[in-house]
């Protein structure tokens, strides 16, 4: 009996040994194909991958050399779960606002279909799958980390310093295949901001909504005049359906015969929608609200895509205290320890004098500032106004100075011959209630000469469209911001701050630390409550970026 048992175990060991030999031989044949592909010249590699050119051949050579050319995505000539997982992530690249076809999806599909049909892949085919998956991982990981489009390729000014750390993609690729962590390693390269993950969930939601809506016509809502509470309009039913679609309105029973009446429950849904779209939540169905209601899921998917890309451009370093200005939101936020301590409405640059996107460090503020008129405003606004009325300067509390600081009498200047190109002086507005900078300005030196400041034109903050400045950011709550910035300097009491703001003499105050100021442009984000926030593309930048995102990746090898 013992002899029989010994014989059984001996045969089992022999069988396992031979199976391992067979498996080794099978994998070795794939290894040989990988080695042959890499050791051949680039022409051969290009011919083999003619239908789906490789993007990172040098990185692939490093990766496979370190593995002794062993396959990464198959074992015993069978595709691994890691391979299936990466293919699924490629198919889901649209969740990131990216294009699945950029990552060899079409090149991989025939091999996967053959595999799913139970047909064995040849060693060369497995080698090709290995190359395509590894190459896809490298490109996808880089796009997730720093974006597909480089900011310098867009027309709009984007000068925020990008990430400085390398993503170490080959290390992550190695961990993905050796530790079965494909999804973990890819997702580790996501932007570190919680907002990005929330936007990804919104993208999934919108893609599902688009599928729901694909067979249903998206009717364009048209109104002649604004619709107010209790008014009847034939478009009310469509508006109600639209708000139900976006979940800004809970379903409710409409009284028979009142389907065209703008009722109070519908108005609450309209207000919810207006808040999410950065509109005045007054419940009035005006032009701007109807325009926003006419956006379909496809248009919103585009908005999510471009703004996820913008987030990928941002540096991933976290700071405890910073000031954030979102141009498209007409808003400024002062954030400390991830809490928003102050939100202020803001006025930003006009469409032809756009506020630039950049970051800098705020180091001081100036109470009761003077204003030296910038060259563009001097040329386009001030000089033409003085030519029409020499008293314009006095009315605006402005003086003309030469560049040594000496005051010049305006009457001594031949205004008929003056223009913005030959004007040899500067114009300065003294402190006062009508000063263009208001009662305080917040300084973060930069090449654009753009800063945050107060304004005497307080009524402008009630407007929905606040792209009204010459590039600088005017804020509604300058006193509150000054108070927060000077909170660590006890001598600056509320009374002293107010007194300095209403002085006839400018006073500079240094901050005890340099506070990062980030001025960016986001037309979509998902807030901490999971609500999608949609804003008008006031500088018409989304279309250009979306087209670049949709373009196939150009192979530069």
mmCIF file with all atom_site columns, C-alpha atoms in Angstrom, residues 116-201:
data_model
loop_
_atom_site.group_PDB
_atom_site.id
_atom_site.type_symbol
_atom_site.label_atom_id
_atom_site.label_alt_id
_atom_site.label_comp_id
_atom_site.label_asym_id
_atom_site.label_entity_id
_atom_site.label_seq_id
_atom_site.pdbx_PDB_ins_code
_atom_site.Cartn_x
_atom_site.Cartn_y
_atom_site.Cartn_z
_atom_site.occupancy
_atom_site.B_iso_or_equiv
_atom_site.pdbx_formal_charge
_atom_site.auth_seq_id
_atom_site.auth_comp_id
_atom_site.auth_asym_id
_atom_site.auth_atom_id
_atom_site.pdbx_PDB_model_num
ATOM 1  C CA . UNK A 1 116 ? -12.636 35.138 -26.001 1.00 0.00 ? 116 UNK A CA 1
ATOM 2  C CA . UNK A 1 117 ? -13.678 32.808 -28.826 1.00 0.00 ? 117 UNK A CA 1
ATOM 3  C CA . UNK A 1 118 ? -11.370 30.136 -27.409 1.00 0.00 ? 118 UNK A CA 1
ATOM 4  C CA . UNK A 1 119 ? -8.753  30.355 -30.147 1.00 0.00 ? 119 UNK A CA 1
ATOM 5  C CA . UNK A 1 120 ? -5.159  30.240 -28.980 1.00 0.00 ? 120 UNK A CA 1
ATOM 6  C CA . UNK A 1 121 ? -2.956  33.200 -29.837 1.00 0.00 ? 121 UNK A CA 1
ATOM 7  C CA . UNK A 1 122 ? 0.383   32.496 -31.476 1.00 0.00 ? 122 UNK A CA 1
ATOM 8  C CA . UNK A 1 123 ? 3.578   33.518 -29.668 1.00 0.00 ? 123 UNK A CA 1
ATOM 9  C CA . UNK A 1 124 ? 4.017   36.458 -32.072 1.00 0.00 ? 124 UNK A CA 1
ATOM 10 C CA . UNK A 1 125 ? 0.424   37.571 -31.469 1.00 0.00 ? 125 UNK A CA 1
ATOM 11 C CA . UNK A 1 126 ? 0.939   37.370 -27.706 1.00 0.00 ? 126 UNK A CA 1
ATOM 12 C CA . UNK A 1 127 ? 4.135   39.393 -28.052 1.00 0.00 ? 127 UNK A CA 1
ATOM 13 C CA . UNK A 1 128 ? 2.242   42.035 -30.027 1.00 0.00 ? 128 UNK A CA 1
ATOM 14 C CA . UNK A 1 129 ? -0.518  42.144 -27.390 1.00 0.00 ? 129 UNK A CA 1
ATOM 15 C CA . UNK A 1 130 ? 2.158   42.522 -24.715 1.00 0.00 ? 130 UNK A CA 1
ATOM 16 C CA . UNK A 1 131 ? 3.725   45.467 -26.531 1.00 0.00 ? 131 UNK A CA 1
ATOM 17 C CA . UNK A 1 132 ? 0.400   47.166 -27.201 1.00 0.00 ? 132 UNK A CA 1
ATOM 18 C CA . UNK A 1 133 ? -0.814  46.815 -23.607 1.00 0.00 ? 133 UNK A CA 1
ATOM 19 C CA . UNK A 1 134 ? 2.464   48.040 -22.101 1.00 0.00 ? 134 UNK A CA 1
ATOM 20 C CA . UNK A 1 135 ? 2.612   50.942 -24.566 1.00 0.00 ? 135 UNK A CA 1
ATOM 21 C CA . UNK A 1 136 ? -1.015  51.791 -23.808 1.00 0.00 ? 136 UNK A CA 1
ATOM 22 C CA . UNK A 1 137 ? -0.309  51.733 -20.066 1.00 0.00 ? 137 UNK A CA 1
ATOM 23 C CA . UNK A 1 138 ? 2.626   54.151 -20.475 1.00 0.00 ? 138 UNK A CA 1
ATOM 24 C CA . UNK A 1 139 ? 0.697   56.653 -22.615 1.00 0.00 ? 139 UNK A CA 1
ATOM 25 C CA . UNK A 1 140 ? -2.501  56.413 -20.566 1.00 0.00 ? 140 UNK A CA 1
ATOM 26 C CA . UNK A 1 141 ? -0.593  56.876 -17.303 1.00 0.00 ? 141 UNK A CA 1
ATOM 27 C CA . UNK A 1 142 ? 1.187   59.966 -18.641 1.00 0.00 ? 142 UNK A CA 1
ATOM 28 C CA . UNK A 1 143 ? -2.095  61.466 -19.866 1.00 0.00 ? 143 UNK A CA 1
ATOM 29 C CA . UNK A 1 144 ? -3.785  60.802 -16.521 1.00 0.00 ? 144 UNK A CA 1
ATOM 30 C CA . UNK A 1 145 ? -0.890  62.410 -14.677 1.00 0.00 ? 145 UNK A CA 1
ATOM 31 C CA . UNK A 1 146 ? -0.199  65.553 -16.696 1.00 0.00 ? 146 UNK A CA 1
ATOM 32 C CA . UNK A 1 147 ? -2.844  65.725 -19.413 1.00 0.00 ? 147 UNK A CA 1
ATOM 33 C CA . UNK A 1 148 ? -3.034  64.792 -23.075 1.00 0.00 ? 148 UNK A CA 1
ATOM 34 C CA . UNK A 1 149 ? -2.775  68.364 -24.408 1.00 0.00 ? 149 UNK A CA 1
ATOM 35 C CA . UNK A 1 150 ? 0.148   70.574 -23.434 1.00 0.00 ? 150 UNK A CA 1
ATOM 36 C CA . UNK A 1 151 ? -1.084  74.005 -22.251 1.00 0.00 ? 151 UNK A CA 1
ATOM 37 C CA . UNK A 1 152 ? 1.287   75.772 -24.639 1.00 0.00 ? 152 UNK A CA 1
ATOM 38 C CA . UNK A 1 153 ? -0.740  74.375 -27.544 1.00 0.00 ? 153 UNK A CA 1
ATOM 39 C CA . UNK A 1 154 ? -3.852  76.369 -26.653 1.00 0.00 ? 154 UNK A CA 1
ATOM 40 C CA . UNK A 1 155 ? -4.412  79.989 -27.602 1.00 0.00 ? 155 UNK A CA 1
ATOM 41 C CA . UNK A 1 156 ? -5.667  81.088 -24.195 1.00 0.00 ? 156 UNK A CA 1
ATOM 42 C CA . UNK A 1 157 ? -2.974  82.124 -21.705 1.00 0.00 ? 157 UNK A CA 1
ATOM 43 C CA . UNK A 1 158 ? -2.330  79.300 -19.193 1.00 0.00 ? 158 UNK A CA 1
ATOM 44 C CA . UNK A 1 159 ? 0.783   79.984 -17.172 1.00 0.00 ? 159 UNK A CA 1
ATOM 45 C CA . UNK A 1 160 ? 0.227   78.002 -13.993 1.00 0.00 ? 160 UNK A CA 1
ATOM 46 C CA . UNK A 1 161 ? 3.384   76.080 -13.134 1.00 0.00 ? 161 UNK A CA 1
ATOM 47 C CA . UNK A 1 162 ? 2.869   72.404 -13.974 1.00 0.00 ? 162 UNK A CA 1
ATOM 48 C CA . UNK A 1 163 ? 3.876   69.320 -12.009 1.00 0.00 ? 163 UNK A CA 1
ATOM 49 C CA . UNK A 1 164 ? 7.613   69.044 -11.446 1.00 0.00 ? 164 UNK A CA 1
ATOM 50 C CA . UNK A 1 165 ? 7.790   65.415 -10.234 1.00 0.00 ? 165 UNK A CA 1
ATOM 51 C CA . UNK A 1 166 ? 8.145   62.545 -12.678 1.00 0.00 ? 166 UNK A CA 1
ATOM 52 C CA . UNK A 1 167 ? 5.245   60.053 -12.644 1.00 0.00 ? 167 UNK A CA 1
ATOM 53 C CA . UNK A 1 168 ? 7.666   57.058 -12.632 1.00 0.00 ? 168 UNK A CA 1
ATOM 54 C CA . UNK A 1 169 ? 5.452   55.260 -15.100 1.00 0.00 ? 169 UNK A CA 1
ATOM 55 C CA . UNK A 1 170 ? 7.762   52.270 -15.700 1.00 0.00 ? 170 UNK A CA 1
ATOM 56 C CA . UNK A 1 171 ? 7.882   51.587 -11.963 1.00 0.00 ? 171 UNK A CA 1
ATOM 57 C CA . UNK A 1 172 ? 4.094   51.677 -11.870 1.00 0.00 ? 172 UNK A CA 1
ATOM 58 C CA . UNK A 1 173 ? 3.863   49.439 -14.920 1.00 0.00 ? 173 UNK A CA 1
ATOM 59 C CA . UNK A 1 174 ? 6.114   46.899 -13.217 1.00 0.00 ? 174 UNK A CA 1
ATOM 60 C CA . UNK A 1 175 ? 4.013   47.009 -10.030 1.00 0.00 ? 175 UNK A CA 1
ATOM 61 C CA . UNK A 1 176 ? 0.818   46.725 -12.082 1.00 0.00 ? 176 UNK A CA 1
ATOM 62 C CA . UNK A 1 177 ? 1.865   43.423 -13.677 1.00 0.00 ? 177 UNK A CA 1
ATOM 63 C CA . UNK A 1 178 ? 3.827   41.881 -10.772 1.00 0.00 ? 178 UNK A CA 1
ATOM 64 C CA . UNK A 1 179 ? 1.474   42.840 -7.949  1.00 0.00 ? 179 UNK A CA 1
ATOM 65 C CA . UNK A 1 180 ? -1.797  42.646 -9.917  1.00 0.00 ? 180 UNK A CA 1
ATOM 66 C CA . UNK A 1 181 ? -2.413  46.354 -9.310  1.00 0.00 ? 181 UNK A CA 1
ATOM 67 C CA . UNK A 1 182 ? -3.343  47.692 -12.743 1.00 0.00 ? 182 UNK A CA 1
ATOM 68 C CA . UNK A 1 183 ? -6.242  49.855 -11.599 1.00 0.00 ? 183 UNK A CA 1
ATOM 69 C CA . UNK A 1 184 ? -4.473  50.928 -8.391  1.00 0.00 ? 184 UNK A CA 1
ATOM 70 C CA . UNK A 1 185 ? -1.343  52.066 -10.217 1.00 0.00 ? 185 UNK A CA 1
ATOM 71 C CA . UNK A 1 186 ? -3.251  53.961 -12.927 1.00 0.00 ? 186 UNK A CA 1
ATOM 72 C CA . UNK A 1 187 ? -5.537  55.651 -10.389 1.00 0.00 ? 187 UNK A CA 1
ATOM 73 C CA . UNK A 1 188 ? -2.542  56.641 -8.238  1.00 0.00 ? 188 UNK A CA 1
ATOM 74 C CA . UNK A 1 189 ? -1.679  59.127 -10.999 1.00 0.00 ? 189 UNK A CA 1
ATOM 75 C CA . UNK A 1 190 ? -5.002  60.962 -10.785 1.00 0.00 ? 190 UNK A CA 1
ATOM 76 C CA . UNK A 1 191 ? -4.799  64.602 -9.649  1.00 0.00 ? 191 UNK A CA 1
ATOM 77 C CA . UNK A 1 192 ? -4.776  64.685 -5.854  1.00 0.00 ? 192 UNK A CA 1
ATOM 78 C CA . UNK A 1 193 ? -7.742  67.054 -5.645  1.00 0.00 ? 193 UNK A CA 1
ATOM 79 C CA . UNK A 1 194 ? -10.991 65.504 -4.380  1.00 0.00 ? 194 UNK A CA 1
ATOM 80 C CA . UNK A 1 195 ? -12.800 67.582 -6.995  1.00 0.00 ? 195 UNK A CA 1
ATOM 81 C CA . UNK A 1 196 ? -11.277 65.454 -9.784  1.00 0.00 ? 196 UNK A CA 1
ATOM 82 C CA . UNK A 1 197 ? -12.755 62.213 -8.455  1.00 0.00 ? 197 UNK A CA 1
ATOM 83 C CA . UNK A 1 198 ? -16.135 63.890 -8.063  1.00 0.00 ? 198 UNK A CA 1
ATOM 84 C CA . UNK A 1 199 ? -15.942 65.169 -11.640 1.00 0.00 ? 199 UNK A CA 1
ATOM 85 C CA . UNK A 1 200 ? -15.137 61.656 -12.830 1.00 0.00 ? 200 UNK A CA 1
ATOM 86 C CA . UNK A 1 201 ? -18.336 60.425 -11.178 1.00 0.00 ? 201 UNK A CA 1
#
